[in-house]
Amino acid sequence: MTPKITWAQLRDLNCAGLEGAADGWGRVSNLADAGRDRVDKQLLNELRGTQQGEAADAAVERLRQLSRNFQYVYTECGLLRTTLNSMAHEIRRQQRALQEALEDAEALKFTVHPDGSVTYPEAGEGLIDGKPMPGGTATGGGVPGLLSPSGLVAPNPNVAKAQDIADRVAKAVRTAADIDWRYTRILRKLKAEEGLKVPDSTWTDAATDAAAVRNAAGAYLNEAIPHDASPAERKAWWVGLTQEQREEYLAVYPDQIGNLDGIPAVVRDAANRDNLQLLIGKLEGQEGDKAETQLAGLREIDRQLHDGRKPPMFLLGIGDEGNGRAIVSYGNPDTARNVSAYVPGLSTALDEEFAKGDLKRARDTAIGTQRHDSSSAAIVWLGYDAPQTPIDDPLGSLAVMGDGRAEKGGAAFNGFMGGLAVTNENEDPHLTAIGHSYGSRTVGAATQQGRGIPGVDDIVLVGSPGVGVDHAEDLGVGKGHVFVGAAENDVVTRLPSKRQSAVGVLGLIAGGPVTAYMAGDLADPGDDDLWFGKDPASKEFGARRFRVEEGPQLISREGISIDAHSQYFDPERNAVSADSIALIAAGQSRELKMEESR
């Protein structure tokens, strides 16, 4: 039930007091953030670097818990600050509406009573006797105190004016009461459990708290976020905010700020680390295979973020939409001269396998690249819904045969790379786009949108089933800057073309295997077409093919293996390929060992 307030209470309410309280909670939030930062970047690193043994491990675990506690305090206090500021913002709007109505009443010499009714004086003149029409009282949402008895009597011209003022006063008071009740409910929920531990269940509550504050603060903060702007415009927007505004956005909208291309990497990392905990809490409270799968992936990413590995990790994107989103950089992509971004392909989703395998590919690339140039960073970009296998997604798996997800993913990848080009602090950074498997089709799609992939100098395609174009020069970086790795035993790089498959099936129906083979050969006389166009490793395509290991055979004594398709980034199982990718990413492709085209 909405509590009643008077217009005098609304008029005299001190919104500055609410904002002062918000500032106090903001200071506590900032202190907690500074404490967490000191634990993560100083205490944990020093302890890992100087101590070993059970006691050291126990101390590390306690410090991690302390870091989680600080993070929770930072989040909740930030939500309190924004709640109070947003409440003050909305109340002030009603105070302005009320004040305007009161000023109009004063100018007309009307009297506004404590209950909001408005008394107006006599005015006008009767049509019969010419005398002034009597005054009266109007009530908000009601009818004037004196109505015209018939159409023959001219109404008092003050009636409509008084009624308008009374309605405006009533509306301002009623809206302010609703605001007060809405924010009171939110503030009552923003309270922590007793004790020093912050389990996943607490983060589930925090996720609910954040959602409630976001819903309430829509007009205060969310409407100003430049979702439809260019990366350059978003960067300018962020730079133009005050420090307090930035802190509020990070506290209430870490999911949006952390995934907004054009925002600096350190800011996105901070936002996404907070959003990661909120996502873990959110999924912890859900049932189903998708929530369980994504939760395992999120927890593994969280574990790696806190284990002190080098190069340092930057979480540039995280989300649970679709098959999940995760963008991780090893090394700071804003300060590095060389930045590569790897797009994974078939069966990639936000799960534990991605968090272990695909993140390792990016880390291996970063380590290899830094051997050639220390100013380097490598990214794994899961910013789209890659097609899944029939086992994982019977319906979605059909997407691997089409271009739809690549086209949509290519647009998102363009936006991300445009953001990197804007936020990088070097005068002329060297950017490399790497596509693996269906991810190479996604990179190919990105090159065909707009003016191509923003800022990209080199393109690397490995394990590719085709990229949607038939010539390297069509990718927008010059054929000498398109590099291809295709293992001899990688079956994906030898897929038949769509036309070859269709003709072969008809030949099989008409005359058996021999006819099918001959028909397929006629459909692709050069044997250089794949499912998504010309084979990138072919002479006709025109890219530079670098040497890679052959990889395990498809069929051997050990059984069937497609491992040749997944070893391009592995410095142990395919060192030649991994080092080739690192050389290209470091801008030193002149040192590559090349291989003849197919």
XYZ file of C-alpha atoms in Angstrom:
598
model
C 0.000 0.000 0.000
C 1.431 3.372 -1.009
C 1.964 5.652 2.031
C 0.380 9.112 1.968
C 2.467 12.275 1.878
C 1.468 15.916 1.591
C 2.575 18.410 -0.983
C 4.311 20.392 1.764
C 6.389 17.306 2.668
C 7.295 16.816 -0.969
C 8.231 20.475 -1.339
C 10.449 20.450 1.762
C 12.110 17.070 1.200
C 15.913 17.476 1.240
C 17.158 15.494 -1.763
C 20.672 16.690 -1.031
C 20.504 14.542 2.103
C 19.745 11.479 0.015
C 22.663 12.305 -2.281
C 24.921 12.838 0.715
C 24.015 9.390 2.002
C 24.681 8.021 -1.489
C 28.135 9.610 -1.430
C 28.849 7.892 1.881
C 27.945 4.475 0.512
C 30.039 5.303 -2.561
C 33.088 5.940 -0.395
C 32.621 2.588 1.336
C 32.237 0.912 -2.062
C 35.458 2.510 -3.309
C 37.351 1.458 -0.171
C 36.187 -2.125 -0.660
C 37.272 -2.001 -4.309
C 40.702 -0.696 -3.298
C 40.973 -3.465 -0.698
C 40.114 -6.122 -3.239
C 42.608 -4.661 -5.697
C 45.384 -4.759 -3.082
C 44.588 -8.356 -2.187
C 44.494 -9.508 -5.819
C 47.432 -7.564 -7.238
C 49.781 -7.293 -4.289
C 49.208 -9.747 -1.453
C 48.304 -12.787 -3.547
C 51.085 -12.218 -6.071
C 53.719 -11.712 -3.379
C 52.562 -14.769 -1.479
C 52.590 -16.999 -4.561
C 56.012 -15.698 -5.559
C 57.706 -16.207 -2.201
C 55.932 -19.007 -0.315
C 55.131 -22.671 -0.960
C 53.555 -25.478 1.036
C 50.277 -26.220 2.789
C 50.390 -23.097 4.960
C 50.917 -20.917 1.905
C 48.075 -22.644 0.055
C 45.778 -22.110 3.036
C 46.754 -18.432 3.186
C 46.061 -18.046 -0.537
C 42.608 -19.540 -0.069
C 41.850 -17.174 2.823
C 42.999 -14.181 0.774
C 40.776 -15.264 -2.094
C 37.864 -15.384 0.298
C 38.761 -11.925 1.569
C 38.829 -10.693 -2.017
C 35.332 -12.121 -2.598
C 34.122 -10.402 0.564
C 35.513 -7.075 -0.591
C 33.939 -7.594 -4.011
C 30.544 -8.255 -2.444
C 30.811 -5.137 -0.257
C 31.827 -3.124 -3.315
C 28.837 -4.386 -5.305
C 26.187 -3.967 -2.621
C 27.400 -0.541 -1.470
C 27.524 0.590 -5.090
C 23.916 -0.544 -5.526
C 22.925 1.423 -2.423
C 24.596 4.542 -3.768
C 22.809 4.322 -7.098
C 19.485 3.523 -5.460
C 19.674 6.664 -3.321
C 20.897 8.849 -6.185
C 18.218 7.517 -8.505
C 15.546 8.132 -5.865
C 16.756 11.702 -5.402
C 16.761 12.195 -9.181
C 13.141 11.045 -9.533
C 11.898 12.944 -6.461
C 13.517 16.156 -7.714
C 11.563 15.841 -10.939
C 8.302 15.755 -8.964
C 9.455 18.655 -6.790
C 9.969 20.733 -9.931
C 6.500 19.821 -11.197
C 4.998 20.742 -7.821
C 6.917 24.017 -7.613
C 5.725 25.071 -11.070
C 2.114 24.422 -10.044
C 2.548 26.410 -6.803
C 4.108 29.313 -8.681
C 1.202 29.376 -11.144
C -1.247 29.425 -8.206
C 0.601 32.323 -6.581
C 0.644 34.332 -9.805
C -3.136 33.891 -10.150
C -3.676 34.646 -6.430
C -5.150 31.182 -5.852
C -4.818 29.463 -2.503
C -3.405 25.924 -2.334
C -4.619 24.223 0.850
C -2.728 21.523 2.831
C -4.930 18.801 1.310
C -3.999 19.947 -2.227
C -7.315 21.613 -3.051
C -7.164 25.002 -4.762
C -9.467 27.933 -3.977
C -10.012 30.501 -6.718
C -11.707 33.946 -6.549
C -14.789 35.223 -8.347
C -14.264 36.292 -11.933
C -16.048 36.885 -15.224
C -19.674 38.052 -15.441
C -23.055 36.444 -15.738
C -24.813 36.447 -19.093
C -28.059 37.694 -17.533
C -27.216 39.995 -14.650
C -23.579 40.805 -15.535
C -22.395 40.088 -12.000
C -19.022 38.293 -11.381
C -19.257 34.534 -11.135
C -18.553 33.289 -7.613
C -15.257 31.636 -6.690
C -14.885 28.098 -5.410
C -12.529 25.232 -4.724
C -11.082 22.605 -7.077
C -9.773 19.260 -5.851
C -7.118 17.197 -7.554
C -8.649 14.465 -9.673
C -12.126 15.664 -8.744
C -14.560 18.368 -9.878
C -14.678 22.100 -9.079
C -16.540 23.144 -5.972
C -19.058 25.146 -8.032
C -20.462 23.928 -11.359
C -22.400 25.976 -13.857
C -26.140 25.328 -13.289
C -26.939 25.555 -17.002
C -25.530 26.368 -20.375
C -27.016 29.861 -20.074
C -24.526 30.829 -17.385
C -20.906 31.565 -18.366
C -18.484 29.623 -16.151
C -15.904 31.326 -13.967
C -12.735 31.460 -16.111
C -10.700 30.524 -13.015
C -12.373 27.127 -12.732
C -10.278 25.386 -15.407
C -7.063 27.037 -14.215
C -7.638 25.977 -10.613
C -8.560 22.459 -11.657
C -5.365 22.161 -13.698
C -3.217 23.302 -10.756
C -4.995 20.959 -8.339
C -4.490 18.031 -10.723
C -0.795 18.820 -11.140
C -0.267 19.047 -7.390
C -2.098 15.757 -6.838
C -0.132 14.022 -9.599
C 3.243 15.184 -8.260
C 2.379 14.025 -4.732
C 0.967 10.709 -5.901
C 3.980 9.987 -8.119
C 6.414 10.917 -5.337
C 4.617 8.536 -2.966
C 4.950 5.740 -5.534
C 8.649 6.530 -5.925
C 9.140 6.493 -2.175
C 7.437 3.122 -1.797
C 9.232 1.566 -4.761
C 12.688 2.542 -3.513
C 11.833 1.654 0.082
C 11.162 -1.918 -1.018
C 14.509 -2.056 -2.821
C 16.455 -0.592 0.100
C 14.914 -3.097 2.513
C 16.282 -5.927 0.371
C 19.811 -4.517 0.154
C 21.216 -6.145 3.261
C 23.963 -8.691 3.740
C 23.931 -11.935 5.699
C 25.886 -12.096 8.914
C 29.337 -13.670 8.834
C 32.511 -13.294 6.834
C 31.862 -15.766 4.025
C 30.166 -14.913 0.737
C 28.929 -18.180 -0.810
C 27.315 -18.557 -4.222
C 23.876 -18.258 -2.612
C 24.797 -14.736 -1.476
C 25.753 -13.816 -5.023
C 22.382 -15.162 -6.129
C 20.788 -12.564 -3.858
C 23.213 -9.928 -5.149
C 22.190 -10.721 -8.733
C 18.547 -10.202 -7.743
C 19.471 -6.944 -6.005
C 21.304 -5.677 -9.073
C 18.348 -6.501 -11.330
C 15.978 -4.613 -9.024
C 18.189 -1.522 -8.939
C 18.656 -1.626 -12.725
C 14.889 -1.674 -13.215
C 14.433 1.250 -10.849
C 17.305 3.348 -12.169
C 16.399 3.061 -15.853
C 15.719 6.732 -16.379
C 18.604 7.776 -14.169
C 21.429 5.826 -15.844
C 20.460 3.259 -18.444
C 18.897 5.591 -21.011
C 22.210 7.421 -21.387
C 24.284 4.340 -22.308
C 25.185 4.744 -26.028
C 24.158 1.288 -27.232
C 23.684 2.325 -30.865
C 26.779 4.526 -31.105
C 30.107 3.771 -32.789
C 33.053 2.546 -30.686
C 34.658 5.981 -30.998
C 31.490 7.674 -29.750
C 31.249 5.254 -26.840
C 34.832 5.962 -25.857
C 34.140 9.709 -25.945
C 31.008 9.186 -23.837
C 32.973 7.285 -21.185
C 35.762 9.864 -21.135
C 33.189 12.617 -20.660
C 31.638 11.078 -17.544
C 32.580 12.173 -14.045
C 34.355 9.682 -11.807
C 31.202 9.276 -9.729
C 29.122 8.541 -12.819
C 31.626 5.917 -13.955
C 31.552 4.258 -10.551
C 27.758 4.104 -10.609
C 27.655 2.573 -14.082
C 30.209 -0.039 -13.051
C 28.240 -0.894 -9.919
C 24.787 -1.125 -11.505
C 25.450 -2.007 -15.156
C 28.645 -4.096 -15.212
C 27.004 -6.375 -17.783
C 26.518 -3.524 -20.258
C 29.698 -1.528 -19.639
C 31.802 -4.689 -19.694
C 30.463 -5.716 -23.093
C 30.436 -2.287 -24.745
C 32.953 -2.029 -27.598
C 34.917 1.201 -27.342
C 35.244 1.147 -23.540
C 38.892 0.801 -22.329
C 40.081 -2.738 -21.579
C 40.855 -2.139 -17.890
C 37.327 -0.786 -17.392
C 35.731 -3.702 -19.237
C 37.828 -6.125 -17.214
C 36.734 -4.591 -13.903
C 33.073 -4.568 -14.957
C 33.129 -8.134 -16.259
C 34.833 -9.520 -13.168
C 31.943 -8.133 -11.139
C 29.371 -9.323 -13.653
C 30.998 -12.770 -13.596
C 30.105 -13.112 -9.917
C 26.556 -11.906 -10.560
C 26.187 -14.417 -13.405
C 27.461 -17.230 -11.198
C 24.902 -16.226 -8.578
C 22.154 -15.970 -11.179
C 22.841 -19.396 -12.719
C 23.325 -20.971 -9.302
C 19.646 -20.296 -8.703
C 18.521 -21.910 -11.976
C 17.913 -25.482 -13.049
C 18.593 -27.186 -16.369
C 21.508 -28.395 -18.478
C 22.255 -24.979 -19.970
C 22.643 -23.304 -16.570
C 24.774 -26.171 -15.272
C 27.009 -26.158 -18.365
C 27.545 -22.398 -18.359
C 28.073 -22.360 -14.605
C 30.955 -24.823 -14.982
C 32.523 -22.596 -17.644
C 32.119 -19.440 -15.572
C 33.641 -21.034 -12.493
C 36.659 -22.239 -14.461
C 37.197 -18.744 -15.899
C 36.863 -17.322 -12.386
C 39.440 -19.797 -11.106
C 41.935 -18.807 -13.787
C 41.373 -15.107 -13.148
C 42.582 -15.611 -9.584
C 45.471 -18.046 -10.045
C 48.055 -15.394 -10.928
C 48.963 -16.775 -14.357
C 50.986 -14.835 -16.883
C 50.415 -13.045 -19.181
C 47.760 -11.296 -17.081
C 44.155 -11.992 -18.037
C 41.670 -9.303 -19.052
C 38.005 -10.288 -19.153
C 36.659 -8.215 -22.049
C 33.236 -9.824 -22.305
C 31.008 -12.278 -20.446
C 27.341 -13.214 -20.733
C 24.838 -16.071 -20.635
C 22.792 -15.240 -23.727
C 22.500 -17.989 -26.329
C 25.276 -20.526 -25.953
C 27.149 -18.051 -23.767
C 29.639 -15.245 -24.378
C 33.232 -14.917 -23.215
C 36.071 -12.709 -24.470
C 39.426 -13.109 -22.740
C 42.696 -11.350 -23.499
C 46.141 -12.414 -22.323
C 47.953 -9.121 -22.057
C 46.424 -5.650 -22.169
C 45.074 -5.078 -25.704
C 45.062 -1.296 -25.193
C 48.777 -0.991 -24.475
C 50.149 -3.813 -26.667
C 51.527 -2.955 -30.121
C 50.460 -6.357 -31.459
C 46.963 -7.677 -30.760
C 45.473 -10.858 -32.184
C 41.876 -12.020 -31.808
C 41.008 -15.680 -32.369
C 37.448 -16.712 -33.339
C 36.640 -20.362 -32.483
C 34.253 -22.489 -34.499
C 32.066 -25.608 -34.398
C 30.849 -26.789 -30.968
C 32.320 -23.822 -29.100
C 30.123 -22.634 -26.230
C 30.556 -21.191 -22.768
C 31.398 -24.408 -20.942
C 34.281 -25.950 -19.067
C 35.889 -27.258 -22.250
C 35.982 -23.756 -23.712
C 37.350 -22.308 -20.472
C 40.189 -24.814 -20.494
C 40.859 -25.501 -24.179
C 40.087 -22.311 -26.097
C 41.518 -20.056 -23.411
C 44.700 -22.126 -23.561
C 44.921 -21.534 -27.321
C 44.833 -17.775 -26.764
C 47.340 -18.003 -23.925
C 49.706 -20.163 -25.987
C 49.450 -17.616 -28.807
C 50.167 -14.756 -26.383
C 53.224 -16.520 -24.941
C 54.510 -17.393 -28.413
C 53.911 -13.870 -29.733
C 55.654 -12.262 -26.765
C 58.779 -14.274 -27.533
C 58.991 -12.322 -30.785
C 57.700 -8.992 -29.412
C 57.043 -8.432 -25.728
C 54.414 -5.793 -26.513
C 51.757 -8.294 -27.568
C 48.342 -9.532 -26.459
C 46.197 -12.433 -27.689
C 42.418 -12.746 -27.389
C 39.885 -15.545 -27.666
C 36.591 -14.076 -28.884
C 33.404 -16.034 -28.225
C 31.029 -13.221 -29.085
C 28.550 -15.237 -31.152
C 26.612 -18.503 -31.185
C 28.877 -20.952 -32.968
C 27.092 -23.971 -34.487
C 26.930 -27.026 -32.223
C 27.288 -30.732 -32.966
C 24.147 -32.875 -33.385
C 24.743 -34.366 -29.940
C 24.827 -30.964 -28.253
C 22.101 -29.269 -30.301
C 20.229 -31.364 -32.910
C 18.476 -28.350 -34.448
C 21.212 -25.759 -34.034
C 23.800 -28.119 -35.476
C 22.280 -27.600 -38.922
C 23.630 -24.047 -38.688
C 27.120 -25.321 -39.443
C 25.925 -25.962 -42.989
C 24.723 -22.387 -43.431
C 26.064 -18.845 -43.316
C 23.574 -17.298 -40.876
C 25.562 -17.547 -37.668
C 28.749 -16.511 -39.428
C 27.067 -13.390 -40.822
C 25.637 -12.404 -37.455
C 28.871 -13.245 -35.686
C 30.872 -11.333 -38.279
C 28.934 -8.154 -37.516
C 29.625 -8.559 -33.794
C 33.302 -9.290 -34.447
C 33.556 -6.128 -36.553
C 32.222 -4.091 -33.654
C 34.668 -5.673 -31.239
C 37.694 -5.107 -33.464
C 36.536 -1.542 -34.075
C 36.580 -1.077 -30.326
C 40.137 -2.413 -30.075
C 41.283 -0.064 -32.827
C 39.787 2.900 -30.946
C 41.055 2.090 -27.443
C 44.580 0.980 -28.359
C 47.057 3.614 -27.195
C 49.698 2.996 -29.874
C 49.883 5.220 -32.925
C 49.663 2.354 -35.419
C 48.904 -0.950 -33.670
C 49.227 -4.245 -35.527
C 45.939 -6.179 -35.367
C 45.482 -9.768 -36.513
C 42.180 -11.644 -36.962
C 42.444 -15.424 -36.584
C 39.642 -17.769 -37.596
C 39.614 -21.488 -36.817
C 37.162 -23.952 -38.375
C 33.708 -22.303 -38.691
C 35.324 -19.311 -37.010
C 37.225 -18.702 -40.258
C 33.876 -18.433 -42.036
C 32.857 -15.883 -39.387
C 36.035 -13.884 -39.985
C 35.337 -14.072 -43.710
C 31.837 -12.727 -43.148
C 33.245 -9.877 -41.052
C 35.464 -8.779 -43.951
C 32.443 -8.374 -46.212
C 30.540 -6.010 -43.931
C 31.002 -2.277 -44.196
C 34.598 -1.458 -45.026
C 35.946 -4.726 -43.681
C 37.310 -5.530 -40.232
C 38.373 -2.224 -38.624
C 42.091 -1.848 -38.012
C 43.042 -5.393 -39.034
C 46.363 -5.765 -40.858
C 46.645 -9.563 -41.181
C 44.203 -12.461 -41.346
C 45.023 -16.046 -40.355
C 42.782 -18.956 -41.365
C 43.397 -22.422 -39.905
C 41.348 -25.600 -40.302
C 39.072 -23.671 -42.644
C 36.084 -25.097 -44.557
C 36.075 -21.919 -46.665
C 35.466 -18.271 -45.841
C 32.645 -17.266 -48.173
C 34.852 -15.646 -50.845
C 36.965 -17.251 -53.554
C 40.072 -15.075 -53.502
C 42.375 -13.768 -50.796
C 42.255 -10.225 -52.120
C 38.500 -10.188 -51.401
C 39.216 -10.168 -47.642
C 40.243 -6.520 -47.660
C 43.811 -6.669 -46.307
C 45.686 -7.542 -49.508
C 46.429 -11.107 -50.596
C 49.942 -10.887 -49.141
C 48.438 -10.437 -45.677
C 46.148 -13.475 -45.748
C 47.775 -16.573 -44.225
C 46.475 -20.130 -44.231
C 47.352 -23.221 -42.227
C 45.874 -26.521 -43.441
C 47.090 -29.819 -41.960
C 47.312 -32.696 -44.400
C 45.130 -34.902 -42.182
C 42.583 -32.239 -41.230
C 39.342 -33.512 -42.764
C 37.612 -30.126 -42.379
C 40.027 -28.584 -44.888
C 39.035 -31.266 -47.399
C 35.274 -31.072 -47.207
C 33.442 -31.312 -50.547
C 31.764 -28.213 -51.894
C 27.988 -27.821 -51.703
C 27.679 -28.342 -55.453
C 30.041 -31.310 -55.400
C 28.029 -32.901 -52.605
C 24.717 -32.401 -54.363
C 25.966 -33.743 -57.696
C 27.695 -36.647 -55.953
C 24.491 -37.675 -54.190
C 22.608 -37.636 -57.487
C 25.379 -39.691 -59.074
C 25.242 -42.213 -56.229
C 21.514 -42.612 -56.724
C 21.859 -42.921 -60.475
C 24.856 -45.195 -60.851
C 26.595 -46.063 -57.599
C 29.936 -45.006 -56.025
C 31.931 -44.775 -59.270
C 29.356 -42.553 -60.918
C 29.153 -40.454 -57.744
C 32.915 -39.932 -57.724
C 33.018 -38.976 -61.400
C 30.052 -36.621 -61.023
C 31.660 -34.928 -58.029
C 34.913 -34.500 -59.948
C 33.060 -32.849 -62.826
C 31.380 -30.456 -60.385
C 34.800 -29.383 -59.031
C 37.385 -30.086 -61.743
C 40.199 -28.329 -59.896
C 39.377 -30.078 -56.629
C 39.843 -26.752 -54.854
C 36.327 -25.977 -53.664
C 35.151 -26.481 -50.072
C 31.769 -26.132 -48.421
C 32.009 -22.339 -48.031
C 33.803 -21.543 -51.276
C 37.313 -21.896 -52.618
C 39.804 -23.788 -50.446
C 41.857 -21.070 -48.700
C 44.926 -23.332 -49.006
C 44.509 -23.655 -52.772
C 46.593 -21.900 -55.397
C 43.422 -20.445 -56.896
C 42.524 -18.707 -53.618
C 45.892 -16.962 -53.546
C 46.707 -16.773 -49.824
C 50.129 -17.441 -48.275
C 50.188 -20.986 -46.922
C 52.507 -21.542 -43.951
C 53.901 -24.868 -42.839
C 52.073 -26.979 -40.263
C 52.448 -30.546 -39.043
C 50.371 -33.191 -40.820
C 48.567 -34.158 -37.625
C 47.212 -37.590 -36.660
C 45.589 -39.605 -39.426
C 41.830 -39.836 -39.527
C 41.913 -43.635 -39.300
C 44.719 -45.504 -37.588
C 45.268 -48.484 -35.322
C 44.117 -46.349 -32.410
C 40.771 -45.716 -34.150
C 39.216 -42.583 -35.673
C 40.748 -39.224 -34.797
C 40.048 -35.662 -35.923
C 42.788 -34.207 -33.694
C 44.585 -32.786 -36.724
C 41.810 -30.185 -36.816
C 42.419 -28.956 -33.270
C 46.216 -28.784 -32.893
C 47.108 -25.625 -34.839
C 47.659 -23.530 -31.696
C 49.373 -26.234 -29.623
C 53.125 -25.553 -29.152
C 53.717 -29.173 -28.158
C 51.668 -31.117 -30.725
C 52.065 -28.701 -33.651
C 54.969 -26.431 -32.823
C 55.487 -25.341 -36.444
C 51.921 -24.079 -36.747
C 51.838 -22.447 -33.303
C 55.052 -20.551 -33.985
C 53.825 -19.516 -37.439
C 50.690 -18.008 -35.919
C 52.833 -16.238 -33.296
C 55.131 -14.778 -35.948
C 52.196 -13.395 -37.927
C 50.567 -11.981 -34.785
C 53.875 -10.297 -33.885
C 54.046 -8.645 -37.310
C 57.043 -10.739 -38.371
C 55.523 -12.835 -41.147
C 58.668 -12.375 -43.227
C 60.258 -15.085 -41.076
C 57.589 -17.684 -41.870
C 58.400 -21.047 -43.347
C 56.068 -21.352 -46.294
C 54.440 -24.340 -47.936
C 53.163 -24.803 -51.470
C 49.490 -24.240 -52.122
C 47.277 -27.196 -52.884
